[in-house]
Short mmCIF file of C-alpha atoms in Angstrom, two decimals:
data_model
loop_
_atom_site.label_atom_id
_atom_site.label_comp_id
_atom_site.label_asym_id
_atom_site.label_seq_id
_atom_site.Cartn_x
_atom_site.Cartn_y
_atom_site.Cartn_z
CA UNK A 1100 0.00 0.00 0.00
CA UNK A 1101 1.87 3.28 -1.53
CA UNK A 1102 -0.31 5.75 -0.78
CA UNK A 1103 -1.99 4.73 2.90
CA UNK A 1104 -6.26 4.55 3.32
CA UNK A 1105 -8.21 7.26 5.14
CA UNK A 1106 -9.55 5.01 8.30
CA UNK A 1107 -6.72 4.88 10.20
CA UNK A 1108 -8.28 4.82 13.85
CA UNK A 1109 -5.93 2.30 14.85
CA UNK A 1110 -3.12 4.32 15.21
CA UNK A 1111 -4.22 6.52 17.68
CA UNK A 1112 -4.59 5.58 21.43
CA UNK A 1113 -7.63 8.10 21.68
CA UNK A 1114 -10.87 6.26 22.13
CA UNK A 1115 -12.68 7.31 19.10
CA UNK A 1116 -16.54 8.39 19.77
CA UNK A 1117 -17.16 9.29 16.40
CA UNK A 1118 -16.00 8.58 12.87
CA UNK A 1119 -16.17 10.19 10.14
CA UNK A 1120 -12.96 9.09 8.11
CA UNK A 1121 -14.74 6.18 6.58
CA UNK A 1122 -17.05 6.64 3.85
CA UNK A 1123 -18.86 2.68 4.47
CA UNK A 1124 -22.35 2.96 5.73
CA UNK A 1125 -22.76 3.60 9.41
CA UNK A 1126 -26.48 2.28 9.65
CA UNK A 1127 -25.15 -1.28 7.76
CA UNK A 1128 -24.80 -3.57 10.97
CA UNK A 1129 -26.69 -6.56 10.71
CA UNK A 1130 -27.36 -8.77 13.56
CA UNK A 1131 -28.78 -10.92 11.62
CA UNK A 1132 -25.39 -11.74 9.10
CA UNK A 1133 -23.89 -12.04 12.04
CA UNK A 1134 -26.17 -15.12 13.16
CA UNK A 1135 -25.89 -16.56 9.94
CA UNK A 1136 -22.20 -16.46 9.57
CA UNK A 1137 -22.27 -17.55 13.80
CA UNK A 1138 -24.13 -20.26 12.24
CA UNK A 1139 -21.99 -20.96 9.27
CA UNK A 1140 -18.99 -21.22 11.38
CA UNK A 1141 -17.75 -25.34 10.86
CA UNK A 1142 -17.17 -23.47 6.57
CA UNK A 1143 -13.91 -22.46 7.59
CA UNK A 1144 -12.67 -25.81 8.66
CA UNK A 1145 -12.34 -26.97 4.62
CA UNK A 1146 -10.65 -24.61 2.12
CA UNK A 1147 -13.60 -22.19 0.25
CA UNK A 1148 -14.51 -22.86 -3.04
CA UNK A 1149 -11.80 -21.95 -5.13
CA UNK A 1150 -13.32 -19.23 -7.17
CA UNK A 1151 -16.58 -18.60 -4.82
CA UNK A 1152 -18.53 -20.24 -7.42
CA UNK A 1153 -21.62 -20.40 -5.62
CA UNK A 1154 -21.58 -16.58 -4.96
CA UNK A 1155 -20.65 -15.96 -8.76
CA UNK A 1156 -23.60 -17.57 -9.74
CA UNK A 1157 -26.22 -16.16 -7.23
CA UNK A 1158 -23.99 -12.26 -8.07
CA UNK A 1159 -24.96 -13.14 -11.83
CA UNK A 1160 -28.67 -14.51 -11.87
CA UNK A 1161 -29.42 -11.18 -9.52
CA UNK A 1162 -27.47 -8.88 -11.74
CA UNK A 1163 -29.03 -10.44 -14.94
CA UNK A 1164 -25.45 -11.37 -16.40
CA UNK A 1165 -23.97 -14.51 -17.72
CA UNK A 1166 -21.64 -15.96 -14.53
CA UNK A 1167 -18.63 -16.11 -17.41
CA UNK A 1168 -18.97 -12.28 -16.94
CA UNK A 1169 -18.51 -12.27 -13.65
CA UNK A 1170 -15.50 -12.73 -10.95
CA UNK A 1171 -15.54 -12.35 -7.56
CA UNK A 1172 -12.98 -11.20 -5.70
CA UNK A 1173 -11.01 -10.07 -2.00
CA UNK A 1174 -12.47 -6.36 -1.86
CA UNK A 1175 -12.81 -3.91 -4.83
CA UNK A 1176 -8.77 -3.72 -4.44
CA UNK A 1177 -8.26 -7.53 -5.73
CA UNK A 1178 -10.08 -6.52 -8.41
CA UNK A 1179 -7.78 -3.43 -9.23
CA UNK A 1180 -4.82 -5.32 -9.01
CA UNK A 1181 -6.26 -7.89 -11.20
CA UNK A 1182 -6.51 -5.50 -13.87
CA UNK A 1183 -3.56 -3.66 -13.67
CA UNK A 1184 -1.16 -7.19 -13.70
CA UNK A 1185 -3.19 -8.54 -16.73
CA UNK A 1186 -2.37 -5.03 -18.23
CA UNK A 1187 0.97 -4.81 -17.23
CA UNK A 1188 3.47 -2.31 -18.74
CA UNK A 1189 0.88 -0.83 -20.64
CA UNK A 1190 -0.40 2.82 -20.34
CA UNK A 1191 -3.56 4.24 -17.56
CA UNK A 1192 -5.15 7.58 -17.16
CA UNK A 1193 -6.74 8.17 -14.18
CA UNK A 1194 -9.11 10.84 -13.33
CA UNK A 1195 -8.37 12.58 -9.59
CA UNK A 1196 -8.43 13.31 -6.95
CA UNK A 1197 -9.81 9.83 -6.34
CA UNK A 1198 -9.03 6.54 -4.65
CA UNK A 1199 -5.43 5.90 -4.14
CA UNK A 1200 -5.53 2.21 -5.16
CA UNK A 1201 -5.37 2.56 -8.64
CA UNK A 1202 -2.26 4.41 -8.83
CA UNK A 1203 -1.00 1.79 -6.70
CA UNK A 1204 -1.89 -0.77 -8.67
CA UNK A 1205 -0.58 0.73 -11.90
CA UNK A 1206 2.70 1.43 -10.51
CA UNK A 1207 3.45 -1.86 -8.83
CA UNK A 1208 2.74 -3.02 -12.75
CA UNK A 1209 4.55 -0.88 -14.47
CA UNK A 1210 1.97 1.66 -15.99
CA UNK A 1211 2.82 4.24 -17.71
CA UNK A 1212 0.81 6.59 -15.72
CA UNK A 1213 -1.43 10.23 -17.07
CA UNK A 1214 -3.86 12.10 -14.74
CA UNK A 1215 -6.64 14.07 -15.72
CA UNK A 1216 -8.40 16.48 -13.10
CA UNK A 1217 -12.12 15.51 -13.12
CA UNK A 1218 -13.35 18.66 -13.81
CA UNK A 1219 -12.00 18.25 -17.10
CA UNK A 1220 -13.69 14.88 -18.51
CA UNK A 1221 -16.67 15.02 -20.67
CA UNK A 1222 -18.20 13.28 -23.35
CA UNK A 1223 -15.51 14.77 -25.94
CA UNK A 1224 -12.68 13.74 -23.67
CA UNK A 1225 -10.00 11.32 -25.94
CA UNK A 1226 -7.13 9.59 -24.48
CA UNK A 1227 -3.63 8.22 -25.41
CA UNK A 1228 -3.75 5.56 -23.06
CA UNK A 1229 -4.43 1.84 -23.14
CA UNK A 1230 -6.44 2.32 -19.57
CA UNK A 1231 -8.66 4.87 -18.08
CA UNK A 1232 -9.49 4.29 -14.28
CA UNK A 1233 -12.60 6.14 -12.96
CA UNK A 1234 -14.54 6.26 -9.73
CA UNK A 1235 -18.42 6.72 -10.41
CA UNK A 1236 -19.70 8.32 -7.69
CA UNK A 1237 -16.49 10.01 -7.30
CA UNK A 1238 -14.45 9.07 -3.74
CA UNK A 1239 -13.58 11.82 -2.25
CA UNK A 1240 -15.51 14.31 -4.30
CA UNK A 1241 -18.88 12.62 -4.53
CA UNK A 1242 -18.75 13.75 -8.22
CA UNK A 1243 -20.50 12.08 -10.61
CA UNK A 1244 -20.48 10.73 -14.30
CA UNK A 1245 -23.60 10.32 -15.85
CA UNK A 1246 -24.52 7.39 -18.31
CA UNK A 1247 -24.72 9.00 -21.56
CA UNK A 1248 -20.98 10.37 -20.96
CA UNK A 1249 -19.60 7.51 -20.31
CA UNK A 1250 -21.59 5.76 -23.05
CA UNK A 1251 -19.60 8.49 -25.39
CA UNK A 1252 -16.58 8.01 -24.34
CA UNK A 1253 -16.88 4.11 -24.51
CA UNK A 1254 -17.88 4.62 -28.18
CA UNK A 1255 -15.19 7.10 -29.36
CA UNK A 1256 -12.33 5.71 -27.75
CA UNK A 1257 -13.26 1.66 -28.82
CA UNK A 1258 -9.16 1.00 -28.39
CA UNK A 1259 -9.05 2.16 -24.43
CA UNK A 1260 -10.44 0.28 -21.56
CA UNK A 1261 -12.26 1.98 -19.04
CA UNK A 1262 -12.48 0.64 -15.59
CA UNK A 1263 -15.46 1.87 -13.68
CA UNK A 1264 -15.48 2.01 -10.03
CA UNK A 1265 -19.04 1.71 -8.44
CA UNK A 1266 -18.05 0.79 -4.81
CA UNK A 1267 -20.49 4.27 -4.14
CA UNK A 1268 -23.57 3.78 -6.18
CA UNK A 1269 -25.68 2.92 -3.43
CA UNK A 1270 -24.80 5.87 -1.84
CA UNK A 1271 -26.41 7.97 -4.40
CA UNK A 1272 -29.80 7.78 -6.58
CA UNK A 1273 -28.80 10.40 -9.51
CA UNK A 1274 -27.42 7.75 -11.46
CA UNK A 1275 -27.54 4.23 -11.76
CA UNK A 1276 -25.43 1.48 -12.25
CA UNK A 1277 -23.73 1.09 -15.58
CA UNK A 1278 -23.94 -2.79 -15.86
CA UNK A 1279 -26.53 -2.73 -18.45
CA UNK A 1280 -23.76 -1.52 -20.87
CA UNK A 1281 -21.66 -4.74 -20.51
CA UNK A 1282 -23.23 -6.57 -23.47
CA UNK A 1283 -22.76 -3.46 -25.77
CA UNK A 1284 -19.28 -2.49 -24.66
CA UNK A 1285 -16.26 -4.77 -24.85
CA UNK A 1286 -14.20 -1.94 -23.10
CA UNK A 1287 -15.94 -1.68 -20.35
CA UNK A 1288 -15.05 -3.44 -17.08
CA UNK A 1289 -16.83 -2.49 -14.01
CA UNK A 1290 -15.76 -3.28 -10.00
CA UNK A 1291 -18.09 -3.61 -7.51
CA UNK A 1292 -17.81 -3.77 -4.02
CA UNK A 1293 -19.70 -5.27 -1.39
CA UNK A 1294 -17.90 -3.79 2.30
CA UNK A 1295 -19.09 0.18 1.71
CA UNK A 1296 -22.83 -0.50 1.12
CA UNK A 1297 -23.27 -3.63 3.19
CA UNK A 1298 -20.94 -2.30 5.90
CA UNK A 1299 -18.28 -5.45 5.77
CA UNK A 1300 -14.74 -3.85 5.50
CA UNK A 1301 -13.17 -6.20 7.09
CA UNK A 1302 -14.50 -9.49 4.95
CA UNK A 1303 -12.83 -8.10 2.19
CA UNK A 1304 -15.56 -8.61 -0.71
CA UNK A 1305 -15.99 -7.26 -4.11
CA UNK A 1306 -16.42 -8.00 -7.35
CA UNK A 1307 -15.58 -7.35 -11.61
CA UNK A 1308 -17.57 -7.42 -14.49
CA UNK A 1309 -16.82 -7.54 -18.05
CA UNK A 1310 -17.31 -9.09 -21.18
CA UNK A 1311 -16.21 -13.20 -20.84
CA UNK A 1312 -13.38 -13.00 -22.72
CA UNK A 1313 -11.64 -10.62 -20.58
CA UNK A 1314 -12.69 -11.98 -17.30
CA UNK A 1315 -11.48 -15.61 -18.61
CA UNK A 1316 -8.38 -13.79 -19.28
CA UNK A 1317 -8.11 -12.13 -15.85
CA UNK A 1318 -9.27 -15.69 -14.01
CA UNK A 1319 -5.68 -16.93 -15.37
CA UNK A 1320 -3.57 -14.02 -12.93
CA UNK A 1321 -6.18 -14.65 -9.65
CA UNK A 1322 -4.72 -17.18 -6.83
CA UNK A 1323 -7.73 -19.58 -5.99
CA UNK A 1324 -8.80 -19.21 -2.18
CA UNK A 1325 -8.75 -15.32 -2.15
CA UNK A 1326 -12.35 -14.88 -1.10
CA UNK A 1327 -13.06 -17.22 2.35
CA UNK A 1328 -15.66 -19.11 3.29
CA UNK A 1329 -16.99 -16.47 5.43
CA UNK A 1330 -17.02 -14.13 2.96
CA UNK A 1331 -18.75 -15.96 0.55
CA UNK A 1332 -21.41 -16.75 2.78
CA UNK A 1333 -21.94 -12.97 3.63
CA UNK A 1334 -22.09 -12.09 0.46
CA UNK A 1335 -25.17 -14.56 -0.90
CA UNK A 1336 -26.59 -13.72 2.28
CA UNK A 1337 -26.46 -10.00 1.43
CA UNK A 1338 -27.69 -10.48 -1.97
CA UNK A 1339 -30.83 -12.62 -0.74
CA UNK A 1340 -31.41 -9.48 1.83
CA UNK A 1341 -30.28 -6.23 0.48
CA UNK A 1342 -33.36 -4.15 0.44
CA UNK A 1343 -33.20 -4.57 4.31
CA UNK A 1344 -29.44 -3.76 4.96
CA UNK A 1345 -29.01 -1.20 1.94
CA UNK A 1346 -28.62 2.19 3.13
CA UNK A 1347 -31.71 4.45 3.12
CA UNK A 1348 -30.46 6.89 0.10
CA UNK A 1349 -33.42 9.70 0.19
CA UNK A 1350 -32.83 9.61 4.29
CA UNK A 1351 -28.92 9.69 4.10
CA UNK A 1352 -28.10 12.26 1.38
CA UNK A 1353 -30.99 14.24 3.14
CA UNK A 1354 -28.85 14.18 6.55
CA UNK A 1355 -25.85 14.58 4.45
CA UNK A 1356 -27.22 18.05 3.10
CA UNK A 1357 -28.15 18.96 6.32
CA UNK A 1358 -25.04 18.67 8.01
CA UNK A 1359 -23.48 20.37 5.29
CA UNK A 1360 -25.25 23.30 5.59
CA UNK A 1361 -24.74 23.89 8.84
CA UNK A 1362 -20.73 23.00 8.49
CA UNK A 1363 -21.06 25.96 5.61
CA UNK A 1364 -22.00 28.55 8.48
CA UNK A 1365 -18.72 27.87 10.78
CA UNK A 1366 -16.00 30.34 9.71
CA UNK A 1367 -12.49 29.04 8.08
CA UNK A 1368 -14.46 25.80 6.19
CA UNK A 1369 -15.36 26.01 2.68
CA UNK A 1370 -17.62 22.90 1.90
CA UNK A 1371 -17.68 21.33 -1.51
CA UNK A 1372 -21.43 19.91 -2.45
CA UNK A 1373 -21.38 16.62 -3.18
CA UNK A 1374 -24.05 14.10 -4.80
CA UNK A 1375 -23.53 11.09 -2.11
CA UNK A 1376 -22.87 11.08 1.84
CA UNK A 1377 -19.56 12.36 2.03
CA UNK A 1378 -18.20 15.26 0.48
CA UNK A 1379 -14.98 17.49 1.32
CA UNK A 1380 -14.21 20.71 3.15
CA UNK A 1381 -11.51 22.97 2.24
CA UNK A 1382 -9.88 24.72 4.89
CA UNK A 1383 -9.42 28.66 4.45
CA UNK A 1384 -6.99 28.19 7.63
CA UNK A 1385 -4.39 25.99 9.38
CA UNK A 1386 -3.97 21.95 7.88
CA UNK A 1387 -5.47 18.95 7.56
CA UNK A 1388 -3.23 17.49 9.71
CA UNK A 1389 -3.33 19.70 12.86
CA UNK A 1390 -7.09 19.38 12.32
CA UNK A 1391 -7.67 16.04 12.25
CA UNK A 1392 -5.04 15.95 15.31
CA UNK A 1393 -7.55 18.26 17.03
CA UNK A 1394 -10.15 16.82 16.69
CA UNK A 1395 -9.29 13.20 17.78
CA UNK A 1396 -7.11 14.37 20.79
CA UNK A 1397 -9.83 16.92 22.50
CA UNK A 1398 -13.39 15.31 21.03
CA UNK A 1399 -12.25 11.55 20.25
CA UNK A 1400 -13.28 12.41 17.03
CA UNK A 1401 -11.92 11.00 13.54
CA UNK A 1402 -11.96 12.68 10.11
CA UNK A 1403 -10.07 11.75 6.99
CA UNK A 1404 -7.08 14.08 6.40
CA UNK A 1405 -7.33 14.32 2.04
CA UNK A 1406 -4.14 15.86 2.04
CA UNK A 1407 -2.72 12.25 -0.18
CA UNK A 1408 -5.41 12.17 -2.73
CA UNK A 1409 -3.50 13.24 -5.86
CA UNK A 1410 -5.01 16.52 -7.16
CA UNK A 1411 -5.54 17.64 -3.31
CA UNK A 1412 -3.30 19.28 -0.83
CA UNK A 1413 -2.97 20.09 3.00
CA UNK A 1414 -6.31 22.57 3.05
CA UNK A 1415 -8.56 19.18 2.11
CA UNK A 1416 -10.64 17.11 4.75
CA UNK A 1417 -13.01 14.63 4.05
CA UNK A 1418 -16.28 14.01 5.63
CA UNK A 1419 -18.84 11.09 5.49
CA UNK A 1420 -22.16 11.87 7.12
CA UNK A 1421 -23.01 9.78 10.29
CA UNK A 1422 -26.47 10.40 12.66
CA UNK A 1423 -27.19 13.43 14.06
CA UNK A 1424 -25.99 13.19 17.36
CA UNK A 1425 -22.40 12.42 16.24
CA UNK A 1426 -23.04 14.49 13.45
CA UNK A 1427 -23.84 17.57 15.90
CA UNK A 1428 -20.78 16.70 18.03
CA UNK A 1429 -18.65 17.49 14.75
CA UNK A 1430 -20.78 20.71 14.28
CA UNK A 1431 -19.67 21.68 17.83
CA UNK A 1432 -16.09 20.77 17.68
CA UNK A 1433 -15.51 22.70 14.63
CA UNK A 1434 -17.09 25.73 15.93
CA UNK A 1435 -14.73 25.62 18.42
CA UNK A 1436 -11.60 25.17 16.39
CA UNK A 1437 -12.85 27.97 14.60
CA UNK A 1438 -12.79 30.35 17.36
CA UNK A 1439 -8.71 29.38 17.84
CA UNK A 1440 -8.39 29.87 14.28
#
């Protein structure tokens, strides 16, 4: 990991009453996937299917898709490895700021690497490279791409692959998933993840689409075993009851509006709008890193210094909405920091 990840509670010997570096649903605990996997338990004493087969096949008959288009995989990341090692030494774009990953990814395989600030891509947007890595929502702008863009770029740039990263479309409802364009466009290949929505981090479980050929091609570079037995029972189970673990998206970009609002009244914080639950504030004084040191040291509070997104710098938080009791205790804290400021 080049780069480092935003929830980083761990390092701090502060107990943390509120979190707001991580953008994964804070409403997704289940009790009941707990019980199940309680009760799925003796699974781990025999080695997991080798390429979750089951879970392929219950991903693909809900998604409407062939299971030869699908591969599951260890987290969203697997799946950005994956493509960057079956690509390797070839060239990537990649839109920022956004997540860290696929720079990572690209550079441990030899990419030849070109950035493009998001502000600039639109439906006329042509590229040089073999690769184009986007994040759709956007993480950690909440920016998003609609379909008919990316349907134009697919079409006038036939000789570049574009990897779309939905690990965020449930956290939004002013677009929809792109999956229906898998059929129509060999050069699309789309990752999925299952640990933001479902609120399952630490299983580690994701998946990638894309046309068979490709994913048959992938398949050869991906060690059997990487998603366990756990996982793979969390994951049918959370396809068999998403509508009741899902988050709320009317309710949660409601709150998220709300609480930026108010965050736009304290002096010294510049907040950028953004279409999901999290969105970033730019600080018009001191850093991101004496902030978020603040914050966790007098209010046990935890907020994602954006300072290492590429495209950002030192003025850059980020903040993903929680309920609005911790989200008041933010509110609070930050009026106070803005009085020392």
């Amino acid at each position: 990991m080049l780069h480092g990840h935003g929830d980083d509670g761990y390092k701090f010997k502060h107990d943390i009453v509120a979190n707001f570096s991580t953008n994964v649903w804070y409403g997704g605990y289940s009790q009941a996937l707990k019980n199940h996997l309680i009760d799925s338990w003796s699974k781990i004493n025999s080695y997991p299917e080798a390429s979750a087969e089951s879970l392929v096949a219950m991903l693909a008959k809900d998604l409407g898709l062939d299971k030869s288009m699908v591969m599951a995989t260890n987290g969203a990341t697997e799946s950005f490895y994956l493509i960057a090692q079956y690509f390797k030494n070839q060239s990537s774009t990649i839109i920022i700021p956004t997540f860290s990953e696929y720079e990572d990814a690209c550079i441990v395989n030899n990419h030849e690497l070109y950035f493009m600030n998001w502000n600039e891509l639109n439906s006329s947007s042509r590229f040089k490279s073999q690769l184009v890595w986007i994040c759709n929502p956007n993480n950690p702008t909440g920016s998003i791409l609609k379909k008919n863009v990316l349907k134009s770029l697919l079409e006038t740039n036939k000789n570049v692959k574009f990897i779309l990263d939905e690990a965020y479309i449930d956290f939004t409802d002013n677009i929809t998933s792109a999956i229906d364009l898998i059929y129509n466009y060999e050069n699309l290949i789309i990752v999925k993840s299952l640990t933001k929505n479902f609120a399952i981090p630490g299983l580690r479980l994701g998946y990638l689409l894309a046309n068979k050929q490709l994913v048959q091609n992938m398949e050869f570079y991906k060690p059997p075993w990487t998603v366990n037995s756990l996982a793979i029972e969390a994951g049918k189970y959370l396809i068999e009851h998403k509508s009741e673990i899902l988050p709320p998206v009317n309710y949660y970009k409601s709150a998220s509006k709300k609480l930026q609002e108010k965050l736009n009244n304290i002096s010294g914080l510049k907040i950028h709008t953004s279409k999901t639950s999290y969105f970033l504030i730019e600080l018009e004084k001191s850093t991101s890193f004496e902030l978020k040191n603040y914050l966790i040291s007098n209010f046990g509070i935890l907020v994602r210094d954006a300072s290492n997104f590429r495209g950002l710098n030192s003025s850059f938080i980020r903040i993903a909405t929680l309920d609005d009791k911790k989200n008041q205790l933010l509110i609070e804290a930050l009026q106070k920091w803005s009085k020392l400021n």
